[in-house]
Each structure stands twice: as structure tokens, then as C-alpha cells.
PDB file of N, CA and C in Angstrom:
ATOM      1  N   MET S 202      26.350   7.912  53.002  1.00  0.00           N
ATOM      2  CA  MET S 202      25.549   7.897  51.799  1.00  0.00           C
ATOM      3  C   MET S 202      26.313   7.245  50.657  1.00  0.00           C
ATOM      4  N   THR S 203      25.583   6.607  49.819  1.00  0.00           N
ATOM      5  CA  THR S 203      26.220   5.994  48.658  1.00  0.00           C
ATOM      6  C   THR S 203      26.083   6.925  47.462  1.00  0.00           C
ATOM      7  N   GLU S 204      27.037   6.859  46.578  1.00  0.00           N
ATOM      8  CA  GLU S 204      26.996   7.697  45.389  1.00  0.00           C
ATOM      9  C   GLU S 204      25.984   7.124  44.390  1.00  0.00           C
ATOM     10  N   PRO S 205      25.267   8.003  43.689  1.00  0.00           N
ATOM     11  CA  PRO S 205      24.311   7.486  42.692  1.00  0.00           C
ATOM     12  C   PRO S 205      25.059   6.798  41.555  1.00  0.00           C
ATOM     13  N   ARG S 206      24.448   5.757  41.038  1.00  0.00           N
ATOM     14  CA  ARG S 206      25.058   5.037  39.922  1.00  0.00           C
ATOM     15  C   ARG S 206      24.959   5.894  38.671  1.00  0.00           C
ATOM     16  N   THR S 207      26.013   5.935  37.908  1.00  0.00           N
ATOM     17  CA  THR S 207      26.005   6.736  36.686  1.00  0.00           C
ATOM     18  C   THR S 207      25.568   5.865  35.513  1.00  0.00           C
ATOM     19  N   VAL S 208      24.768   6.453  34.678  1.00  0.00           N
ATOM     20  CA  VAL S 208      24.316   5.766  33.474  1.00  0.00           C
ATOM     21  C   VAL S 208      25.394   5.967  32.412  1.00  0.00           C
ATOM     22  N   PRO S 209      25.843   4.901  31.776  1.00  0.00           N
ATOM     23  CA  PRO S 209      26.899   5.072  30.780  1.00  0.00           C
ATOM     24  C   PRO S 209      26.403   5.914  29.606  1.00  0.00           C
ATOM     25  N   ASP S 210      27.295   6.696  29.093  1.00  0.00           N
ATOM     26  CA  ASP S 210      26.957   7.555  27.962  1.00  0.00           C
ATOM     27  C   ASP S 210      26.666   6.688  26.741  1.00  0.00           C
ATOM     28  N   GLU S 211      25.466   6.820  26.167  1.00  0.00           N
ATOM     29  CA  GLU S 211      25.075   5.976  25.040  1.00  0.00           C
ATOM     30  C   GLU S 211      25.939   6.232  23.818  1.00  0.00           C
ATOM     31  N   LEU S 212      26.324   7.487  23.633  1.00  0.00           N
ATOM     32  CA  LEU S 212      27.173   7.799  22.492  1.00  0.00           C
ATOM     33  C   LEU S 212      28.535   7.117  22.633  1.00  0.00           C
ATOM     34  N   ALA S 213      29.060   7.102  23.847  1.00  0.00           N
ATOM     35  CA  ALA S 213      30.337   6.424  24.074  1.00  0.00           C
ATOM     36  C   ALA S 213      30.191   4.924  23.819  1.00  0.00           C
ATOM     37  N   LEU S 214      29.056   4.350  24.196  1.00  0.00           N
ATOM     38  CA  LEU S 214      28.825   2.924  23.924  1.00  0.00           C
ATOM     39  C   LEU S 214      28.772   2.643  22.426  1.00  0.00           C
ATOM     40  N   LEU S 215      28.097   3.530  21.673  1.00  0.00           N
ATOM     41  CA  LEU S 215      28.030   3.345  20.228  1.00  0.00           C
ATOM     42  C   LEU S 215      29.402   3.485  19.583  1.00  0.00           C
ATOM     43  N   ARG S 216      30.167   4.452  20.051  1.00  0.00           N
ATOM     44  CA  ARG S 216      31.511   4.618  19.489  1.00  0.00           C
ATOM     45  C   ARG S 216      32.377   3.411  19.789  1.00  0.00           C
ATOM     46  N   ALA S 217      32.216   2.859  20.968  1.00  0.00           N
ATOM     47  CA  ALA S 217      33.012   1.685  21.325  1.00  0.00           C
ATOM     48  C   ALA S 217      32.591   0.473  20.485  1.00  0.00           C
ATOM     49  N   ALA S 218      31.300   0.354  20.196  1.00  0.00           N
ATOM     50  CA  ALA S 218      30.817  -0.767  19.393  1.00  0.00           C
ATOM     51  C   ALA S 218      31.229  -0.620  17.935  1.00  0.00           C
ATOM     52  N   ASN S 219      31.321   0.632  17.451  1.00  0.00           N
ATOM     53  CA  ASN S 219      31.727   0.945  16.077  1.00  0.00           C
ATOM     54  C   ASN S 219      30.910   0.148  15.062  1.00  0.00           C
ATOM     55  N   PRO S 220      29.572   0.380  14.988  1.00  0.00           N
ATOM     56  CA  PRO S 220      28.732  -0.404  14.089  1.00  0.00           C
ATOM     57  C   PRO S 220      29.052  -0.177  12.611  1.00  0.00           C
ATOM     58  N   VAL S 221      29.510   1.018  12.259  1.00  0.00           N
ATOM     59  CA  VAL S 221      29.868   1.323  10.879  1.00  0.00           C
ATOM     60  C   VAL S 221      31.242   1.961  10.889  1.00  0.00           C
ATOM     61  N   PRO S 222      32.250   1.261  10.422  1.00  0.00           N
ATOM     62  CA  PRO S 222      33.587   1.850  10.409  1.00  0.00           C
ATOM     63  C   PRO S 222      33.651   3.071   9.488  1.00  0.00           C
ATOM     64  N   ALA S 223      34.468   4.023   9.820  1.00  0.00           N
ATOM     65  CA  ALA S 223      34.580   5.251   9.033  1.00  0.00           C
ATOM     66  C   ALA S 223      35.109   4.979   7.631  1.00  0.00           C
ATOM     67  N   ALA S 224      35.867   3.926   7.451  1.00  0.00           N
ATOM     68  CA  ALA S 224      36.457   3.625   6.147  1.00  0.00           C
ATOM     69  C   ALA S 224      35.524   2.813   5.254  1.00  0.00           C
ATOM     70  N   ASP S 225      34.340   2.482   5.710  1.00  0.00           N
ATOM     71  CA  ASP S 225      33.412   1.680   4.915  1.00  0.00           C
ATOM     72  C   ASP S 225      32.919   2.508   3.720  1.00  0.00           C
ATOM     73  N   PRO S 226      33.164   2.065   2.488  1.00  0.00           N
ATOM     74  CA  PRO S 226      32.782   2.881   1.325  1.00  0.00           C
ATOM     75  C   PRO S 226      31.276   2.971   1.105  1.00  0.00           C
ATOM     76  N   ARG S 227      30.507   2.047   1.670  1.00  0.00           N
ATOM     77  CA  ARG S 227      29.058   2.108   1.461  1.00  0.00           C
ATOM     78  C   ARG S 227      28.416   3.292   2.162  1.00  0.00           C
ATOM     79  N   TYR S 228      29.033   3.806   3.204  1.00  0.00           N
ATOM     80  CA  TYR S 228      28.445   4.893   3.974  1.00  0.00           C
ATOM     81  C   TYR S 228      29.275   6.164   3.900  1.00  0.00           C
ATOM     82  N   ALA S 229      30.091   6.296   2.892  1.00  0.00           N
ATOM     83  CA  ALA S 229      30.940   7.474   2.762  1.00  0.00           C
ATOM     84  C   ALA S 229      30.090   8.679   2.362  1.00  0.00           C
ATOM     85  N   ASP S 230      30.373   9.801   2.951  1.00  0.00           N
ATOM     86  CA  ASP S 230      29.674  11.043   2.607  1.00  0.00           C
ATOM     87  C   ASP S 230      30.512  11.822   1.604  1.00  0.00           C
ATOM     88  N   GLY S 231      29.836  12.656   0.852  1.00  0.00           N
ATOM     89  CA  GLY S 231      30.545  13.530  -0.052  1.00  0.00           C
ATOM     90  C   GLY S 231      30.758  12.967  -1.443  1.00  0.00           C
ATOM     91  N   ARG S 232      30.363  11.730  -1.679  1.00  0.00           N
ATOM     92  CA  ARG S 232      30.512  11.197  -3.030  1.00  0.00           C
ATOM     93  C   ARG S 232      29.378  11.719  -3.891  1.00  0.00           C
ATOM     94  N   PRO S 233      29.673  12.169  -5.091  1.00  0.00           N
ATOM     95  CA  PRO S 233      28.587  12.622  -5.963  1.00  0.00           C
ATOM     96  C   PRO S 233      27.781  11.431  -6.470  1.00  0.00           C
ATOM     97  N   LEU S 234      26.509  11.687  -6.744  1.00  0.00           N
ATOM     98  CA  LEU S 234      25.660  10.641  -7.313  1.00  0.00           C
ATOM     99  C   LEU S 234      26.041  10.418  -8.759  1.00  0.00           C
ATOM    100  N   HIS S 235      25.903   9.190  -9.227  1.00  0.00           N
ATOM    101  CA  HIS S 235      26.132   8.965 -10.647  1.00  0.00           C
ATOM    102  C   HIS S 235      24.943   9.524 -11.422  1.00  0.00           C
ATOM    103  N   HIS S 236      25.113   9.638 -12.729  1.00  0.00           N
ATOM    104  CA  HIS S 236      24.144  10.358 -13.564  1.00  0.00           C
ATOM    105  C   HIS S 236      22.734   9.801 -13.453  1.00  0.00           C
ATOM    106  N   GLN S 237      22.586   8.498 -13.499  1.00  0.00           N
ATOM    107  CA  GLN S 237      21.251   7.891 -13.451  1.00  0.00           C
ATOM    108  C   GLN S 237      20.582   8.143 -12.100  1.00  0.00           C
ATOM    109  N   ALA S 238      21.319   8.069 -11.011  1.00  0.00           N
ATOM    110  CA  ALA S 238      20.750   8.311  -9.690  1.00  0.00           C
ATOM    111  C   ALA S 238      20.356   9.773  -9.524  1.00  0.00           C
ATOM    112  N   GLU S 239      21.160  10.680 -10.067  1.00  0.00           N
ATOM    113  CA  GLU S 239      20.827  12.104  -9.972  1.00  0.00           C
ATOM    114  C   GLU S 239      19.566  12.426 -10.757  1.00  0.00           C
ATOM    115  N   ARG S 240      19.421  11.840 -11.952  1.00  0.00           N
ATOM    116  CA  ARG S 240      18.202  12.054 -12.738  1.00  0.00           C
ATOM    117  C   ARG S 240      16.976  11.502 -12.020  1.00  0.00           C
ATOM    118  N   ALA S 241      17.118  10.317 -11.421  1.00  0.00           N
ATOM    119  CA  ALA S 241      15.991   9.707 -10.708  1.00  0.00           C
ATOM    120  C   ALA S 241      15.589  10.556  -9.505  1.00  0.00           C
ATOM    121  N   LEU S 242      16.576  11.092  -8.791  1.00  0.00           N
ATOM    122  CA  LEU S 242      16.269  11.947  -7.647  1.00  0.00           C
ATOM    123  C   LEU S 242      15.569  13.229  -8.081  1.00  0.00           C
ATOM    124  N   ASN S 243      16.047  13.852  -9.137  1.00  0.00           N
ATOM    125  CA  ASN S 243      15.393  15.060  -9.640  1.00  0.00           C
ATOM    126  C   ASN S 243      13.983  14.774 -10.124  1.00  0.00           C
ATOM    127  N   GLN S 244      13.783  13.622 -10.749  1.00  0.00           N
ATOM    128  CA  GLN S 244      12.444  13.264 -11.208  1.00  0.00           C
ATOM    129  C   GLN S 244      11.501  13.054 -10.028  1.00  0.00           C
ATOM    130  N   LEU S 245      12.004  12.432  -8.967  1.00  0.00           N
ATOM    131  CA  LEU S 245      11.173  12.232  -7.779  1.00  0.00           C
ATOM    132  C   LEU S 245      10.807  13.552  -7.116  1.00  0.00           C
ATOM    133  N   LEU S 246      11.762  14.461  -7.055  1.00  0.00           N
ATOM    134  CA  LEU S 246      11.525  15.723  -6.355  1.00  0.00           C
ATOM    135  C   LEU S 246      10.721  16.724  -7.174  1.00  0.00           C
ATOM    136  N   HIS S 247      10.945  16.754  -8.486  1.00  0.00           N
ATOM    137  CA  HIS S 247      10.359  17.828  -9.294  1.00  0.00           C
ATOM    138  C   HIS S 247       9.524  17.333 -10.457  1.00  0.00           C
ATOM    139  N   GLY S 248       9.199  16.081 -10.498  1.00  0.00           N
ATOM    140  CA  GLY S 248       8.475  15.518 -11.634  1.00  0.00           C
ATOM    141  C   GLY S 248       6.999  15.856 -11.609  1.00  0.00           C
ATOM    142  N   THR S 249       6.350  15.629 -12.752  1.00  0.00           N
ATOM    143  CA  THR S 249       4.913  15.906 -12.857  1.00  0.00           C
ATOM    144  C   THR S 249       4.110  14.927 -12.017  1.00  0.00           C
ATOM    145  N   ARG S 250       4.652  13.736 -11.819  1.00  0.00           N
ATOM    146  CA  ARG S 250       3.934  12.755 -11.000  1.00  0.00           C
ATOM    147  C   ARG S 250       3.772  13.262  -9.574  1.00  0.00           C
ATOM    148  N   THR S 251       4.798  13.940  -9.062  1.00  0.00           N
ATOM    149  CA  THR S 251       4.726  14.500  -7.715  1.00  0.00           C
ATOM    150  C   THR S 251       3.661  15.582  -7.639  1.00  0.00           C
ATOM    151  N   ARG S 252       3.613  16.421  -8.681  1.00  0.00           N
ATOM    152  CA  ARG S 252       2.597  17.497  -8.686  1.00  0.00           C
ATOM    153  C   ARG S 252       1.189  16.918  -8.748  1.00  0.00           C
ATOM    154  N   ARG S 253       1.016  15.887  -9.591  1.00  0.00           N
ATOM    155  CA  ARG S 253      -0.304  15.265  -9.685  1.00  0.00           C
ATOM    156  C   ARG S 253      -0.704  14.605  -8.375  1.00  0.00           C
ATOM    157  N   ALA S 254       0.254  13.953  -7.731  1.00  0.00           N
ATOM    158  CA  ALA S 254      -0.047  13.305  -6.453  1.00  0.00           C
ATOM    159  C   ALA S 254      -0.414  14.343  -5.410  1.00  0.00           C
ATOM    160  N   ARG S 255       0.298  15.466  -5.411  1.00  0.00           N
ATOM    161  CA  ARG S 255       0.013  16.533  -4.452  1.00  0.00           C
ATOM    162  C   ARG S 255      -1.372  17.121  -4.712  1.00  0.00           C
ATOM    163  N   LEU S 256      -1.706  17.333  -5.991  1.00  0.00           N
ATOM    164  CA  LEU S 256      -3.020  17.871  -6.338  1.00  0.00           C
ATOM    165  C   LEU S 256      -4.120  16.898  -5.919  1.00  0.00           C
ATOM    166  N   GLY S 257      -3.913  15.612  -6.150  1.00  0.00           N
ATOM    167  CA  GLY S 257      -4.902  14.615  -5.740  1.00  0.00           C
ATOM    168  C   GLY S 257      -5.080  14.584  -4.239  1.00  0.00           C
ATOM    169  N   LEU S 258      -3.991  14.720  -3.515  1.00  0.00           N
ATOM    170  CA  LEU S 258      -4.073  14.732  -2.056  1.00  0.00           C
ATOM    171  C   LEU S 258      -4.844  15.950  -1.566  1.00  0.00           C
ATOM    172  N   VAL S 259      -4.597  17.101  -2.158  1.00  0.00           N
ATOM    173  CA  VAL S 259      -5.312  18.320  -1.763  1.00  0.00           C
ATOM    174  C   VAL S 259      -6.802  18.185  -2.060  1.00  0.00           C
ATOM    175  N   LEU S 260      -7.143  17.646  -3.217  1.00  0.00           N
ATOM    176  CA  LEU S 260      -8.560  17.487  -3.560  1.00  0.00           C
ATOM    177  C   LEU S 260      -9.262  16.518  -2.617  1.00  0.00           C
ATOM    178  N   ARG S 261      -8.578  15.429  -2.254  1.00  0.00           N
ATOM    179  CA  ARG S 261      -9.184  14.483  -1.307  1.00  0.00           C
ATOM    180  C   ARG S 261      -9.359  15.118   0.068  1.00  0.00           C
ATOM    181  N   ALA S 262      -8.395  15.912   0.489  1.00  0.00           N
ATOM    182  CA  ALA S 262      -8.505  16.584   1.788  1.00  0.00           C
ATOM    183  C   ALA S 262      -9.661  17.570   1.785  1.00  0.00           C
ATOM    184  N   GLU S 263      -9.820  18.316   0.691  1.00  0.00           N
ATOM    185  CA  GLU S 263     -10.941  19.255   0.596  1.00  0.00           C
ATOM    186  C   GLU S 263     -12.277  18.517   0.628  1.00  0.00           C
ATOM    187  N   ALA S 264     -12.367  17.399  -0.058  1.00  0.00           N
ATOM    188  CA  ALA S 264     -13.606  16.625  -0.060  1.00  0.00           C
ATOM    189  C   ALA S 264     -13.920  16.097   1.336  1.00  0.00           C
ATOM    190  N   ALA S 265     -12.893  15.661   2.061  1.00  0.00           N
ATOM    191  CA  ALA S 265     -13.104  15.156   3.421  1.00  0.00           C
ATOM    192  C   ALA S 265     -13.567  16.276   4.348  1.00  0.00           C
ATOM    193  N   VAL S 266     -12.999  17.453   4.204  1.00  0.00           N
ATOM    194  CA  VAL S 266     -13.408  18.587   5.048  1.00  0.00           C
ATOM    195  C   VAL S 266     -14.845  18.982   4.735  1.00  0.00           C
ATOM    196  N   CYS S 267     -15.209  19.011   3.463  1.00  0.00           N
ATOM    197  CA  CYS S 267     -16.590  19.363   3.090  1.00  0.00           C
ATOM    198  C   CYS S 267     -17.579  18.322   3.616  1.00  0.00           C
ATOM    199  N   ALA S 268     -17.233  17.046   3.525  1.00  0.00           N
ATOM    200  CA  ALA S 268     -18.114  16.005   4.042  1.00  0.00           C
ATOM    201  C   ALA S 268     -18.268  16.111   5.550  1.00  0.00           C
ATOM    202  N   LEU S 269     -17.186  16.396   6.247  1.00  0.00           N
ATOM    203  CA  LEU S 269     -17.255  16.558   7.691  1.00  0.00           C
ATOM    204  C   LEU S 269     -18.101  17.767   8.073  1.00  0.00           C
ATOM    205  N   ALA S 270     -17.943  18.856   7.358  1.00  0.00           N
ATOM    206  CA  ALA S 270     -18.743  20.054   7.639  1.00  0.00           C
ATOM    207  C   ALA S 270     -20.231  19.773   7.397  1.00  0.00           C
ATOM    208  N   ALA S 271     -20.542  19.050   6.325  1.00  0.00           N
ATOM    209  CA  ALA S 271     -21.947  18.719   6.047  1.00  0.00           C
ATOM    210  C   ALA S 271     -22.526  17.830   7.148  1.00  0.00           C
ATOM    211  N   LEU S 272     -21.744  16.874   7.627  1.00  0.00           N
ATOM    212  CA  LEU S 272     -22.222  16.019   8.715  1.00  0.00           C
ATOM    213  C   LEU S 272     -22.436  16.812   9.999  1.00  0.00           C
ATOM    214  N   LEU S 273     -21.546  17.737  10.294  1.00  0.00           N
ATOM    215  CA  LEU S 273     -21.720  18.553  11.500  1.00  0.00           C
ATOM    216  C   LEU S 273     -22.954  19.444  11.397  1.00  0.00           C
ATOM    217  N   VAL S 274     -23.178  20.043  10.239  1.00  0.00           N
ATOM    218  CA  VAL S 274     -24.371  20.882  10.057  1.00  0.00           C
ATOM    219  C   VAL S 274     -25.626  20.037  10.205  1.00  0.00           C
ATOM    220  N   LEU S 275     -25.632  18.858   9.620  1.00  0.00           N
ATOM    221  CA  LEU S 275     -26.789  17.973   9.722  1.00  0.00           C
ATOM    222  C   LEU S 275     -27.016  17.538  11.172  1.00  0.00           C
ATOM    223  N   ALA S 276     -25.942  17.200  11.874  1.00  0.00           N
ATOM    224  CA  ALA S 276     -26.077  16.755  13.259  1.00  0.00           C
ATOM    225  C   ALA S 276     -26.603  17.881  14.143  1.00  0.00           C
ATOM    226  N   PHE S 277     -26.051  19.079  13.976  1.00  0.00           N
ATOM    227  CA  PHE S 277     -26.502  20.190  14.821  1.00  0.00           C
ATOM    228  C   PHE S 277     -27.917  20.638  14.466  1.00  0.00           C
ATOM    229  N   SER S 278     -28.304  20.517  13.210  1.00  0.00           N
ATOM    230  CA  SER S 278     -29.673  20.906  12.849  1.00  0.00           C
ATOM    231  C   SER S 278     -30.675  19.881  13.399  1.00  0.00           C
ATOM    232  N   CYS S 279     -30.284  18.601  13.434  1.00  0.00           N
ATOM    233  CA  CYS S 279     -31.161  17.592  14.016  1.00  0.00           C
ATOM    234  C   CYS S 279     -31.295  17.788  15.523  1.00  0.00           C
ATOM    235  N   VAL S 280     -30.196  18.094  16.190  1.00  0.00           N
ATOM    236  CA  VAL S 280     -30.231  18.324  17.636  1.00  0.00           C
ATOM    237  C   VAL S 280     -31.026  19.582  17.954  1.00  0.00           C
ATOM    238  N   ALA S 281     -30.873  20.613  17.127  1.00  0.00           N
ATOM    239  CA  ALA S 281     -31.606  21.861  17.361  1.00  0.00           C
ATOM    240  C   ALA S 281     -33.097  21.644  17.142  1.00  0.00           C
ATOM    241  N   GLY S 282     -33.479  20.749  16.236  1.00  0.00           N
ATOM    242  CA  GLY S 282     -34.895  20.485  15.982  1.00  0.00           C
ATOM    243  C   GLY S 282     -35.552  19.693  17.114  1.00  0.00           C
ATOM    244  N   LEU S 283     -34.760  18.943  17.886  1.00  0.00           N
ATOM    245  CA  LEU S 283     -35.305  18.137  18.969  1.00  0.00           C
ATOM    246  C   LEU S 283     -35.515  18.936  20.251  1.00  0.00           C
ATOM    247  N   THR S 284     -34.806  20.022  20.402  1.00  0.00           N
ATOM    248  CA  THR S 284     -34.937  20.818  21.636  1.00  0.00           C
ATOM    249  C   THR S 284     -36.042  21.827  21.464  1.00  0.00           C
ATOM    250  N   THR S 285     -36.686  22.169  22.553  1.00  0.00           N
ATOM    251  CA  THR S 285     -37.743  23.176  22.516  1.00  0.00           C
ATOM    252  C   THR S 285     -37.239  24.444  23.176  1.00  0.00           C
ATOM    253  N   PRO S 286     -37.497  25.591  22.590  1.00  0.00           N
ATOM    254  CA  PRO S 286     -37.039  26.848  23.202  1.00  0.00           C
ATOM    255  C   PRO S 286     -37.841  27.151  24.464  1.00  0.00           C
ATOM    256  N   LEU S 287     -37.214  27.871  25.388  1.00  0.00           N
ATOM    257  CA  LEU S 287     -37.878  28.199  26.650  1.00  0.00           C
ATOM    258  C   LEU S 287     -38.778  29.367  26.541  1.00  0.00           C
TER     259      LEU S 287
END
């Protein structure tokens, strides 16, 4: 019998390729954000624009659900009107 071929470990291949060196400053972890970037991030996460967008999304979802429910009621009432009881 022959031994099954082993698939090379993908993580080992990535480590060997070293696409991003550990010393590269662009991808360093642990650096604090500068003041302007921190303010922009806080504004994105907690700003009024986010709340308004969320409220608009909820209202659109509710309108879509109501429209779908109305279509289903209309469809089932039309189908029920076409059938004759036994």
C-alpha cells in the first residue's frame, strides 16, 4: 500500500511566505489612535447619525413586514373566495 499524500499546512505556508513582516509599522498592534481618529471612531459608533440610520432601517423593515402581511391576507382571502365548501 502507498501512504496517503499529506496536504501541506496552510498556516505553515503563510508563515514561510511572510506576507506582512512583524516589524512593519503599518500593521503594528497596540498603538493608540491619534486624537482625530479617535474622535471620528467615537462619532461613527455613538453619533446621532448612527441612531437616525438605525431608526430609519427599523421603520423600513416594519413597513416591509406590514406590506407583506397585507399581501398574504389578500392572497389567502382571494383563494378562500374561489374555493367552495363541501
